[in-house]
Short mmCIF file of C-alpha atoms in Angstrom, two decimals:
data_model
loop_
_atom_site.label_atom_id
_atom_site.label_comp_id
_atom_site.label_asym_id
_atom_site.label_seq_id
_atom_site.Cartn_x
_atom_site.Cartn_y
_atom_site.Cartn_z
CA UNK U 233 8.96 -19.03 22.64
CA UNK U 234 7.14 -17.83 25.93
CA UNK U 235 6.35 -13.98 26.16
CA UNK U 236 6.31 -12.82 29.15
CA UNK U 237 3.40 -10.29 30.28
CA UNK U 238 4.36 -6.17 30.42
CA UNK U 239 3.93 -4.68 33.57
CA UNK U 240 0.46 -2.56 33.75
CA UNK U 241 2.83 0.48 34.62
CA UNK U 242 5.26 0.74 32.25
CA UNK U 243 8.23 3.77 32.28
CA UNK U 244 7.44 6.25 29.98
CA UNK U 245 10.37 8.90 30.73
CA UNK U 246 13.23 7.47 28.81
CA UNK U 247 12.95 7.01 24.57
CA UNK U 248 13.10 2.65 23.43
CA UNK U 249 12.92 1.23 20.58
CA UNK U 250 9.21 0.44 19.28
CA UNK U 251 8.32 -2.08 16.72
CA UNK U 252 6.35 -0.83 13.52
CA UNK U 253 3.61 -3.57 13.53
CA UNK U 254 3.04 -6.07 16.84
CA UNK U 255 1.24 -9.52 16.36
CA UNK U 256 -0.94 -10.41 19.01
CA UNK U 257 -1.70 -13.96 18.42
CA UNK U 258 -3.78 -16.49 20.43
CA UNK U 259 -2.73 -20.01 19.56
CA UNK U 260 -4.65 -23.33 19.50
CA UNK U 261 -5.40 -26.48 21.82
CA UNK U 262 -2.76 -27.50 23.76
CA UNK U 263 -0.20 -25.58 21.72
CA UNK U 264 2.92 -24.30 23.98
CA UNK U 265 2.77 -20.91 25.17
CA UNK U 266 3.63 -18.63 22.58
CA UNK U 267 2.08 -17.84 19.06
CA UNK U 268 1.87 -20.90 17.57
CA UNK U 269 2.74 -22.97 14.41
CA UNK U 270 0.01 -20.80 12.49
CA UNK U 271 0.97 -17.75 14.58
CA UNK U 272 4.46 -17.93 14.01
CA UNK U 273 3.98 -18.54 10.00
CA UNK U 274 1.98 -15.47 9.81
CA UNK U 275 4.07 -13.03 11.22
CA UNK U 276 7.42 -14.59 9.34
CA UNK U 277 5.11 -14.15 6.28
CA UNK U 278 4.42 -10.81 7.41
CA UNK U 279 7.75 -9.47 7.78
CA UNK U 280 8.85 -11.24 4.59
CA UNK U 281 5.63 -9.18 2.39
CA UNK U 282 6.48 -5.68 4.43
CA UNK U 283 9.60 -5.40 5.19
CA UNK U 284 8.34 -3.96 8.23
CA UNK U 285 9.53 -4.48 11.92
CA UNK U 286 7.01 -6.98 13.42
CA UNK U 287 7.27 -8.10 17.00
CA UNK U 288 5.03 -10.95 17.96
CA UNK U 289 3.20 -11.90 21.40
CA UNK U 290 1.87 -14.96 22.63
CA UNK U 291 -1.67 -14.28 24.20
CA UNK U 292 -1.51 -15.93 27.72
CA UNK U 293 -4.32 -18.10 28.46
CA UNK U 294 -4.87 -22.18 29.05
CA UNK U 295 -5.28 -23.17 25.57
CA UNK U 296 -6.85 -26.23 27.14
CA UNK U 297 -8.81 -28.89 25.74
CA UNK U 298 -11.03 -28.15 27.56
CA UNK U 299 -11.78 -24.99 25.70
CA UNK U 300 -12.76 -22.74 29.25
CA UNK U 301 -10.48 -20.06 28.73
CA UNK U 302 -11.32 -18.11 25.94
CA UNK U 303 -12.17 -15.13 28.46
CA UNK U 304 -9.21 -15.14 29.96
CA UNK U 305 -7.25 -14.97 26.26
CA UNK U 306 -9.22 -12.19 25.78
CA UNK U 307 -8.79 -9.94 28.67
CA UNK U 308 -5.22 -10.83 28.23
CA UNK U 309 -5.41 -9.63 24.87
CA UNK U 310 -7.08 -6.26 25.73
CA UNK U 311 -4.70 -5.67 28.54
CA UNK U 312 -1.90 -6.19 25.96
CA UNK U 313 -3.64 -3.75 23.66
CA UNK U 314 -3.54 -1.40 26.11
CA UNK U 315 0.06 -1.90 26.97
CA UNK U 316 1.10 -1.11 23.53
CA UNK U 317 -0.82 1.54 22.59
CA UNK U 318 0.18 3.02 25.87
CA UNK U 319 3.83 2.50 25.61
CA UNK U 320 4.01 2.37 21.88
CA UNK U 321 1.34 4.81 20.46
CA UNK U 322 2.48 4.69 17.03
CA UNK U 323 2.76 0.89 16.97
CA UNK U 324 0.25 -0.41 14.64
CA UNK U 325 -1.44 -4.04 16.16
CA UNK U 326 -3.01 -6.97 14.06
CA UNK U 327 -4.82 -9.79 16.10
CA UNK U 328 -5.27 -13.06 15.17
CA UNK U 329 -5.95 -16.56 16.48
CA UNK U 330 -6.19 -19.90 15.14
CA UNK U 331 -8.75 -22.71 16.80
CA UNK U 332 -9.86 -22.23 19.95
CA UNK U 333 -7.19 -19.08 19.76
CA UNK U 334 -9.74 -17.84 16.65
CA UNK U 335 -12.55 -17.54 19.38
CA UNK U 336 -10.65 -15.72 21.87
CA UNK U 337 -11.27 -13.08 19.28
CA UNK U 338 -14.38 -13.75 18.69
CA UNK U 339 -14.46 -12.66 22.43
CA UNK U 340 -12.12 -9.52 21.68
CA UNK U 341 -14.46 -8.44 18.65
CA UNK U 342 -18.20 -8.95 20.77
CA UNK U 343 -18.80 -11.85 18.40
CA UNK U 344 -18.40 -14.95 20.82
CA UNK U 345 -19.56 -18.08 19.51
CA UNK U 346 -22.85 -18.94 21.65
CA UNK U 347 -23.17 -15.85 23.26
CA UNK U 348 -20.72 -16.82 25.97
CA UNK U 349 -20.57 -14.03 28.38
CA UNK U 350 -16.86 -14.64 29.99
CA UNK U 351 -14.27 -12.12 28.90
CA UNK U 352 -14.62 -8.99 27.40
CA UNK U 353 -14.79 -6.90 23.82
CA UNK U 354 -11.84 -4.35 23.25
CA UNK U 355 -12.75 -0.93 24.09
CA UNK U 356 -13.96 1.01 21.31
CA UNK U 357 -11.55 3.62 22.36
CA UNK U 358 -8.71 1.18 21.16
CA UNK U 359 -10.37 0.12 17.54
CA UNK U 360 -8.41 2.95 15.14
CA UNK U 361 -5.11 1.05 17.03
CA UNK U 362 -6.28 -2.15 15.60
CA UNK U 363 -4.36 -2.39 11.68
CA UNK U 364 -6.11 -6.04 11.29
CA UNK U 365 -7.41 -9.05 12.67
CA UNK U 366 -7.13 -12.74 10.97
CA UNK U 367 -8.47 -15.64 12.22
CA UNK U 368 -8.23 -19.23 10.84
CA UNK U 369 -10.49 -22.42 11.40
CA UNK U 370 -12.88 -20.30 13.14
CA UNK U 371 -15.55 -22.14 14.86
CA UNK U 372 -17.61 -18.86 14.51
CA UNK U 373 -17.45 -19.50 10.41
CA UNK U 374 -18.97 -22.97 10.44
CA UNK U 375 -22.30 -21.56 12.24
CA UNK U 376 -22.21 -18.27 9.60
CA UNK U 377 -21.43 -15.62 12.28
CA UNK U 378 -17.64 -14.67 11.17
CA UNK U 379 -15.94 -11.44 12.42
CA UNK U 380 -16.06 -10.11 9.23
CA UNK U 381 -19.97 -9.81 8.70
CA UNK U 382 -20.66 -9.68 12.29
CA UNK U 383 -18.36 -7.75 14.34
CA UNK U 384 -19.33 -3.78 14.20
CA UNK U 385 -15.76 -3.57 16.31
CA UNK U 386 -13.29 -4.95 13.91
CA UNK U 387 -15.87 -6.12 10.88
CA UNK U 388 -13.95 -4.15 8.45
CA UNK U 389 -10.49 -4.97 9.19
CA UNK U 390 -10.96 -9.08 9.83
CA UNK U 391 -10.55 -12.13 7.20
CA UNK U 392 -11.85 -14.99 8.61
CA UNK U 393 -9.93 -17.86 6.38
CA UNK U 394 -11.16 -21.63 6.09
CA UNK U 395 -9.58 -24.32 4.82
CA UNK U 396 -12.76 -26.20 3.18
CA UNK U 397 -11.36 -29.29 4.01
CA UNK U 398 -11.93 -28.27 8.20
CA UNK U 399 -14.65 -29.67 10.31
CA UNK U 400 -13.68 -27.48 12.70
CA UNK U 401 -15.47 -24.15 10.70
CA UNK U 402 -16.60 -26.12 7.63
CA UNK U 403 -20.21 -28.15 7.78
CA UNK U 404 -20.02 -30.93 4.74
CA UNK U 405 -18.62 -34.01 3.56
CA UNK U 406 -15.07 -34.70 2.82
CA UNK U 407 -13.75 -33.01 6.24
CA UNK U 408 -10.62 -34.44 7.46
CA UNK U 409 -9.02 -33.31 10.74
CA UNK U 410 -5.85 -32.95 8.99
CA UNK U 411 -7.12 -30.08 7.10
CA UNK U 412 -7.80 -28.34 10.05
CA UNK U 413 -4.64 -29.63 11.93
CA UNK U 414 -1.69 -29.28 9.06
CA UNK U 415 -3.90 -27.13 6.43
CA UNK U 416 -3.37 -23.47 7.11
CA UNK U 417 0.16 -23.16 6.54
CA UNK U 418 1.75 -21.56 4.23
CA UNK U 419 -1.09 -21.26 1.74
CA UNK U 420 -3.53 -19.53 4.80
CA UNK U 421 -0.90 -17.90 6.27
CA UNK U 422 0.50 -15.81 3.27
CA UNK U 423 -3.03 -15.01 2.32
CA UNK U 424 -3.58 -13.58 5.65
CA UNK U 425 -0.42 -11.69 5.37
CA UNK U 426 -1.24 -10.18 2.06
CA UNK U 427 -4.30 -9.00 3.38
CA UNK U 428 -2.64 -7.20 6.72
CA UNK U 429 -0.25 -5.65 4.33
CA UNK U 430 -3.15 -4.05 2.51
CA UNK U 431 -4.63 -2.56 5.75
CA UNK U 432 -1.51 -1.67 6.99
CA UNK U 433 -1.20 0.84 4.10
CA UNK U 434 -4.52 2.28 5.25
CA UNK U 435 -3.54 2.21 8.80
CA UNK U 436 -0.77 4.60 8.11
CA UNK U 437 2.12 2.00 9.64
CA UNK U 438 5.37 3.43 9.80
CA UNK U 439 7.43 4.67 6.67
CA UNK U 440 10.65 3.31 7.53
CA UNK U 441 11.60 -0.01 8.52
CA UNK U 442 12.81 -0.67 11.65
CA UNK U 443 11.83 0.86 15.07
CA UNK U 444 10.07 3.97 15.77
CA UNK U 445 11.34 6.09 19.23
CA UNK U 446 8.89 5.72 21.37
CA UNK U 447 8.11 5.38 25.20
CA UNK U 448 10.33 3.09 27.16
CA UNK U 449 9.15 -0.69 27.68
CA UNK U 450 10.98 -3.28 30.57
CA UNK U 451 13.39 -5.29 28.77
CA UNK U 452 12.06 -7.88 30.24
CA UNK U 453 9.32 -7.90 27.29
CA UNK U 454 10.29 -10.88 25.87
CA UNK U 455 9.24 -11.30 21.62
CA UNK U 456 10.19 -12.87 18.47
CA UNK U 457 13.47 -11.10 17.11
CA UNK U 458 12.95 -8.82 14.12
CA UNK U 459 13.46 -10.32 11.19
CA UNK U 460 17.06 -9.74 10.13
CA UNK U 461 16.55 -6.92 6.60
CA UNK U 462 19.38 -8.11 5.14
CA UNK U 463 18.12 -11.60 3.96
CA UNK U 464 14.76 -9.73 2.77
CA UNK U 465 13.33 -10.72 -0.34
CA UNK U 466 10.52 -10.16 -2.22
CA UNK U 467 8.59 -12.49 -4.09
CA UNK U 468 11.40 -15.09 -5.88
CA UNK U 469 8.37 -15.72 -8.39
CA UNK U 470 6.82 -13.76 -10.69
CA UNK U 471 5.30 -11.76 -7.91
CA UNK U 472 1.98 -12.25 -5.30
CA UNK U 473 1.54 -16.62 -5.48
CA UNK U 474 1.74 -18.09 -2.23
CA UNK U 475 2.40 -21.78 -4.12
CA UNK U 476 5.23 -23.95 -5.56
CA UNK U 477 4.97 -24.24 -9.13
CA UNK U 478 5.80 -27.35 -10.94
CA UNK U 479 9.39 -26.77 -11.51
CA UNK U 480 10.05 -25.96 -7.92
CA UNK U 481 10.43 -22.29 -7.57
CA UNK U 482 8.43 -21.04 -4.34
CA UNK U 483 6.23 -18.06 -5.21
CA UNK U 484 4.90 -15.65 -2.70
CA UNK U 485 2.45 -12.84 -2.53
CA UNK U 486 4.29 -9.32 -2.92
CA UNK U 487 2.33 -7.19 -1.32
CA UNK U 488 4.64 -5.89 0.48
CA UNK U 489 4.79 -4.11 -2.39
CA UNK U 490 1.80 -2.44 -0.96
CA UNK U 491 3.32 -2.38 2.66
CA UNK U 492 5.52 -0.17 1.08
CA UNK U 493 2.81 2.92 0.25
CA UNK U 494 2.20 3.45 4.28
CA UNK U 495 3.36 6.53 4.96
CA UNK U 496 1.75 10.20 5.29
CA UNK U 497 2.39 12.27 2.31
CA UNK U 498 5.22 14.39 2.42
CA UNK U 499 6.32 17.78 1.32
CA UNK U 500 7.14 17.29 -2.32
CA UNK U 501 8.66 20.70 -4.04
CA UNK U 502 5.02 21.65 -7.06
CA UNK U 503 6.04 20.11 -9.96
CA UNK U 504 5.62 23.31 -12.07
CA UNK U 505 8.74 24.13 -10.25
CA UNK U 506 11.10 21.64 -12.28
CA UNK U 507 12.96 23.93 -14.86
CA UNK U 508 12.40 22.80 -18.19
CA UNK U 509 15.41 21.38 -20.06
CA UNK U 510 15.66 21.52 -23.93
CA UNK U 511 14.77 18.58 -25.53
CA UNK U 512 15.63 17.59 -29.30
CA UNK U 513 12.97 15.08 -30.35
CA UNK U 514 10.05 14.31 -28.58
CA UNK U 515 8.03 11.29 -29.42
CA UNK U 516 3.97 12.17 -30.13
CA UNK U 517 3.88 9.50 -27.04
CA UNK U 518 5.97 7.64 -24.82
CA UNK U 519 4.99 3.74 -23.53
CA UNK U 520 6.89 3.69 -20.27
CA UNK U 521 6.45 -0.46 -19.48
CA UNK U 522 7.76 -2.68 -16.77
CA UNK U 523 8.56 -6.32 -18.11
CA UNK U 524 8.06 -8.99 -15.45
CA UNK U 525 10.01 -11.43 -13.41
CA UNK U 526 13.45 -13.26 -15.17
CA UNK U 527 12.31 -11.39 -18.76
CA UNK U 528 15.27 -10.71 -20.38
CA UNK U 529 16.13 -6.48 -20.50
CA UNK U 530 13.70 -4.29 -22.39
CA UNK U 531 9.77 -4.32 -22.42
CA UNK U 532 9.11 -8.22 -22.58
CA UNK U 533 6.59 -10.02 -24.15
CA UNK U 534 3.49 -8.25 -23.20
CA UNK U 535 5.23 -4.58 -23.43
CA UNK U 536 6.38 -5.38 -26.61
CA UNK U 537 2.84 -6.68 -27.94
CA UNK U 538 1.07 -3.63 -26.39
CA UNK U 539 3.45 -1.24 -28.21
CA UNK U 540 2.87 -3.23 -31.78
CA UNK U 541 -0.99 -3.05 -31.22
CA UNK U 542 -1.05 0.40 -30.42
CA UNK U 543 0.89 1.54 -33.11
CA UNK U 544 -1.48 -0.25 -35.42
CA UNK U 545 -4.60 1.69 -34.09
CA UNK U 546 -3.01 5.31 -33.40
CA UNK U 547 -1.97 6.01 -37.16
CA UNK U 548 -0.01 9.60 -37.24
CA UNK U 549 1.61 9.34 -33.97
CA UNK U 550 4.73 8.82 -33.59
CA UNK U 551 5.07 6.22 -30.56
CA UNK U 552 8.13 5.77 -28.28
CA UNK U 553 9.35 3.30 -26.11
CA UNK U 554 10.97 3.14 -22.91
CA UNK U 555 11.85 -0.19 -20.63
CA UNK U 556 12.24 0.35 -17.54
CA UNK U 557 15.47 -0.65 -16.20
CA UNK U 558 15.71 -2.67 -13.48
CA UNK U 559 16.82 -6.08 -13.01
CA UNK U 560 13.23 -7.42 -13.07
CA UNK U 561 14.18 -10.46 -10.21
CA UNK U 562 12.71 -8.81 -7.07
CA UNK U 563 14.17 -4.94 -6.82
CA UNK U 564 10.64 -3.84 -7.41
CA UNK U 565 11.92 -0.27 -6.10
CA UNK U 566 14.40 0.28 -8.25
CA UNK U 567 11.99 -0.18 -11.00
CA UNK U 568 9.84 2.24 -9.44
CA UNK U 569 13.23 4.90 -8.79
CA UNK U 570 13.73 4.89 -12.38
CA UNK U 571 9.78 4.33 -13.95
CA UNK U 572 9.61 7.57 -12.17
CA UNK U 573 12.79 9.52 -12.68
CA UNK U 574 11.68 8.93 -16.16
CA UNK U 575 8.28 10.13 -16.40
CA UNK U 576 9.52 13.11 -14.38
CA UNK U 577 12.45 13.79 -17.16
CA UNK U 578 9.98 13.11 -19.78
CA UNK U 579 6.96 16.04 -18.80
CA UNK U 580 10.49 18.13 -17.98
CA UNK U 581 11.96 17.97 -21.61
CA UNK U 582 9.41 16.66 -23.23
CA UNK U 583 6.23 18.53 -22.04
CA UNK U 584 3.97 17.82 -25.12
CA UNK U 585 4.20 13.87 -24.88
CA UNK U 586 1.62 12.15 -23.58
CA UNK U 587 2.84 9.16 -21.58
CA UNK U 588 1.44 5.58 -21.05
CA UNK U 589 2.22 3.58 -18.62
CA UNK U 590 2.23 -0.26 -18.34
CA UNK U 591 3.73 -3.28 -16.18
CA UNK U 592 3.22 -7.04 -16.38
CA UNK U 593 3.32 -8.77 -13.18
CA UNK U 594 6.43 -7.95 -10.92
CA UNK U 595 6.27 -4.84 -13.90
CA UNK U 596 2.78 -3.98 -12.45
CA UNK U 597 4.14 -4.05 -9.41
CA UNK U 598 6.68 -1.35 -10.27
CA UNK U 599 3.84 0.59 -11.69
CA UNK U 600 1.80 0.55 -8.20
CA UNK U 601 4.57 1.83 -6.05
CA UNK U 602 4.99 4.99 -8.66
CA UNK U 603 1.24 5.26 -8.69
CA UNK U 604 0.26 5.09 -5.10
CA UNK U 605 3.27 5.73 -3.21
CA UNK U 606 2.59 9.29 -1.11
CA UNK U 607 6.33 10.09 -0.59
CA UNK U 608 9.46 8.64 0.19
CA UNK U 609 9.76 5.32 1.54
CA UNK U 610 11.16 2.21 2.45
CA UNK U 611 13.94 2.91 -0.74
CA UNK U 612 11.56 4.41 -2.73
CA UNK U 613 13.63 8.15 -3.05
CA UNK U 614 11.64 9.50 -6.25
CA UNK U 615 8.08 9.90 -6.38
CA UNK U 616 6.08 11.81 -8.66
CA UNK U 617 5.60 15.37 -7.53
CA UNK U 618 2.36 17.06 -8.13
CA UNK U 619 1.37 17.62 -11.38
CA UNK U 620 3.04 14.89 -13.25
CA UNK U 621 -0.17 12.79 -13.43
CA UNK U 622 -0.98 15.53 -15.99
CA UNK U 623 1.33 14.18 -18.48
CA UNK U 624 0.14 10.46 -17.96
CA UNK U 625 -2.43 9.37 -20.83
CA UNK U 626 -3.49 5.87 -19.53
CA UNK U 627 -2.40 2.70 -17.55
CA UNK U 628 -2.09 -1.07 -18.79
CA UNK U 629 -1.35 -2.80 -16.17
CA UNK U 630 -1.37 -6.94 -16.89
CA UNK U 631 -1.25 -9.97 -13.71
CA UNK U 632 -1.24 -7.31 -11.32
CA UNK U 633 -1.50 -8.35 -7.84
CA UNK U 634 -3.13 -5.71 -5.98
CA UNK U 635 -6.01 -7.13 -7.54
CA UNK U 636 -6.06 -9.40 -4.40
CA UNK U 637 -7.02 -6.39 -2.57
CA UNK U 638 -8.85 -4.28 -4.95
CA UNK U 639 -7.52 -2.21 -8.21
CA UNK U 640 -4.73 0.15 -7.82
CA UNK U 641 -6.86 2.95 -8.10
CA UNK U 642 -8.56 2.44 -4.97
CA UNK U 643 -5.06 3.63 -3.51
CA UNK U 644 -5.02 6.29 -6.27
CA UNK U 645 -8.42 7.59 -7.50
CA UNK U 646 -6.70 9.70 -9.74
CA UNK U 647 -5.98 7.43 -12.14
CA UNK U 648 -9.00 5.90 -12.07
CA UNK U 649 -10.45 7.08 -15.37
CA UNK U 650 -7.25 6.54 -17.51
CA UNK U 651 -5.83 2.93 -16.49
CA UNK U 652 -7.58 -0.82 -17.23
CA UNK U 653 -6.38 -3.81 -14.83
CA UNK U 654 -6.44 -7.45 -16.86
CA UNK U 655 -6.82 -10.43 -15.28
CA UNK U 656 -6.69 -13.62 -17.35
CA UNK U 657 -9.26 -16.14 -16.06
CA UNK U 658 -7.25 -18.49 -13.23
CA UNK U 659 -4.46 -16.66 -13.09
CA UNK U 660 -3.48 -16.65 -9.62
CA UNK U 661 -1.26 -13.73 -9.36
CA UNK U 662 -4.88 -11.12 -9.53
CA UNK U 663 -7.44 -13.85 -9.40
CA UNK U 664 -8.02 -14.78 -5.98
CA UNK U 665 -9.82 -18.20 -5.36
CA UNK U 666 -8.92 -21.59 -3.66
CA UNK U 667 -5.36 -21.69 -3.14
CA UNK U 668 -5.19 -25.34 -3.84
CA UNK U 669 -5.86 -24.50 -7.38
CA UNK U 670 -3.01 -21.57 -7.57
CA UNK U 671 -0.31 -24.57 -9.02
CA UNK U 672 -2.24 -25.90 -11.78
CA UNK U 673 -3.42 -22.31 -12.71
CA UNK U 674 -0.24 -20.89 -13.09
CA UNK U 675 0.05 -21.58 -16.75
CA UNK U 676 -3.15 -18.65 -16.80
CA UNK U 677 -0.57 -15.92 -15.88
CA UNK U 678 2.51 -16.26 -18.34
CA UNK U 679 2.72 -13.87 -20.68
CA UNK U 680 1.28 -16.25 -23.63
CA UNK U 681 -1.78 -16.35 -21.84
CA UNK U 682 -2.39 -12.92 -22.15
CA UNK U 683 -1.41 -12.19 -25.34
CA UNK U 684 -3.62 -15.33 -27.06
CA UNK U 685 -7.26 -14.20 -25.11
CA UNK U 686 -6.93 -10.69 -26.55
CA UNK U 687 -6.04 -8.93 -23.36
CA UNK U 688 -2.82 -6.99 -25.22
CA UNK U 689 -5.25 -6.04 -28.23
CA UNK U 690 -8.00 -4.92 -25.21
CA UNK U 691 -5.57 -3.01 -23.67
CA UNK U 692 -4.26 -1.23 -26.38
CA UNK U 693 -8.12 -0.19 -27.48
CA UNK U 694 -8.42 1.28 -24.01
CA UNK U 695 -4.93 3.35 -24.39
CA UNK U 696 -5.72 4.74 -28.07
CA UNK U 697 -9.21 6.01 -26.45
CA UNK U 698 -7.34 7.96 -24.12
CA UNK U 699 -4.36 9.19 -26.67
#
């Protein structure tokens, strides 16, 4: 698809629609105008992990084999910057490139390869607009100078991805041009998404899907349709692997699990405020656990091992169970509505208990929307108003995929004394290493796998030190 420039003066009087995240994407040698193969896989990746309202745009520069205009990708890629920011201030932006499109922003980020002195660096004035930048078979990465480590513009927010296979940004034997041709999607792609998902949450990008009102744009900005919300899914495995397993089923990296904890805080009524109802029996404590993907209805393998082991190492106590109910296929937010409608019913009638909360996989993901979701969002209605984190004990959380991007506490510090994250070896739902290895590694994250190493047991001698 060709996208056609904005206008440097663009009407500002009248309210448009606004997309919640643009792509600005430089593609690679003699590509088509546009974003790309690799472009155009990241941002459908993108929108399938956020749920978000991504527009895309074609950077407009030769792409020629020449390899001469990198500057003139990256003015047009500042220019575009501007127009966005200018037109759409609330519109968060990720850059990316792939190829000779991947030095363009080595240009945008004052890293060009060689020192080349055509083009120009973004403005610092512009950075805090920037959500993310990706770049794949970087030329830059093959002479050690990535954006990552070397841009003080965009270091922080950049993943520079590789496929070791590349001669293009990979110096050793076994290089094929194929690698570097066919190799970067969907395995690179989805990776790259998962990671702008991440930084989207700490870029703030907008709470509600769709399109924020914001200044008026020509219609004549042409861009990628949003992706239609209706046929959005979440992960159709057992949550955050970008790779077919053996028996077919695709599996894809749910952070957009995270994409959902992006917006501000809202007003939340003090939790001291909830009357207290009159409750009959109340357990000494309460395991509130998540199963994970296609377990049949209650607390699933793990859940159900975590409650046995703890029972056997908290003697005197008497130890309920709840499962949280949800359908445990992809409706990670109504497992979150109801993990958290029942911890809030629980310190309301049942003030004494001390609650511990658990999740295995999809489950875990459950567990980090409750956890680190600020406020409403995205179908997320009930979060935990202040002072229920009181009432929480601990947190077991098993194959969790926010791993990928650090623990769930980094979104949360709160919790950061009273929950353990368990990651068992390979797995490649929390482990993150070559992607070509995800299929064979599967077997690492099924619930078996967990139980047999001693992770249950490990958790539940964590749990009893905090009952």
């Amino acid at each position: 698809m060709l996208f056609a420039p904005v206008p440097r003066m663009m009407p500002s009087a009248a309210a448009v629609d606004c997309p919640d995240v643009e792509v600005i994407f430089a593609r690679g040698t003699s590509e088509p105008p546009g974003v790309g193969r690799v472009g155009q896989a990241l941002v459908d990746s993108l929108r399938q992990q956020t749920g978000l309202n991504v527009d895309a745009y074609g950077v407009k520069y030769p792409a020629g084999k020449l390899q001469l205009g990198g500057g003139d990708g990256a003015n047009d890629t500042i220019s575009r910057v501007k127009d966005v920011v200018q037109a759409c201030p609330n519109t968060k932006i990720v850059l990316g490139g792939y190829s000779q499109g991947a030095s363009v922003m080595d240009i945008v980020a004052g890293v060009p390869v060689g020192g080349v002195t055509w083009g120009s660096s973004l403005p610092p004035q512009y950075v805090d607009n920037i959500a993310a930048l990706a770049t794949f078979g970087n030329i830059a990465d093959r002479s050690g100078s990535p954006i990552s480590s070397q841009s003080q513009l965009l270091g922080s927010k950049a993943i520079d991805l590789c496929n070791p296979g590349d001669p293009i940004c990979h110096a050793g034997p076994g290089n094929e041009w194929s690698d570097h041709t066919d190799g970067y999607v969907p395995t690179y792609t989805t990776q790259a998404a998962t990671f702008i998902a991440a930084k989207l949450l700490t870029a703030g990008a907008s709470s509600v899907p769709g399109r924020a009102r914001c200044p008026a744009r020509p219609r004549r900005w042409d861009r990628v349709r949003p992706w239609d919300p209706t046929s959005r899914r979440l992960a159709p495995g057992n949550a955050w692997v970008g790779v077919s397993d053996r028996s077919g089923m695709s599996f894809r990296p749910a952070s957009g699990l995270l994409g959902l904890l992006t917006a501000a805080a809202l007003a939340i009524p003090p939790f001291a405020l909830i009357p207290p109802a009159h409750a009959a029996s109340c357990p000494d404590v309460q395991v509130v656990f998540a199963r994970g993907r296609l377990e049949p209805a209650g607390t699933g393998q793990i859940g159900t091992a975590l409650v046995s082991a703890l029972r056997s190492r908290v003697s005197g106590k008497n130890i309920g169970v709840y499962p949280v109910n949800y359908a445990a296929n992809a409706d990670v937010v109504r497992g979150a509505n109801d993990m958290s409608g029942h911890i809030q019913y629980m310190a309301n009638t049942c003030p004494d208990t001390r609650l511990v909360l658990g999740g295995y996989s999809l489950g875990a993901a459950v567990t980090d929307v409750v956890l680190a979701a600020p406020g409403p969002m995205l179908g997320f209605t009930n979060p935990l108003p202040p002072g229920a984190d009181e009432h929480i004990a601990a947190v077991a959380l098993f194959g969790n995929g926010t791993q990928w991007v650090g623990p769930i506490t980094t979104f949360n510090p709160i919790y950061n004394d009273r929950t353990i994250e368990l990651c068992h070896g390979a797995d490649p739902v929390c482990n993150p290493a070559d992607p070509k290895t995800w299929s064979n590694n599967w077997p690492e994250h099924l619930a078996p796998a967990y139980i047999k190493a001693g992770m249950v047991d490990q958790a539940a001698d964590f749990v009893a030190g905090k009952l």
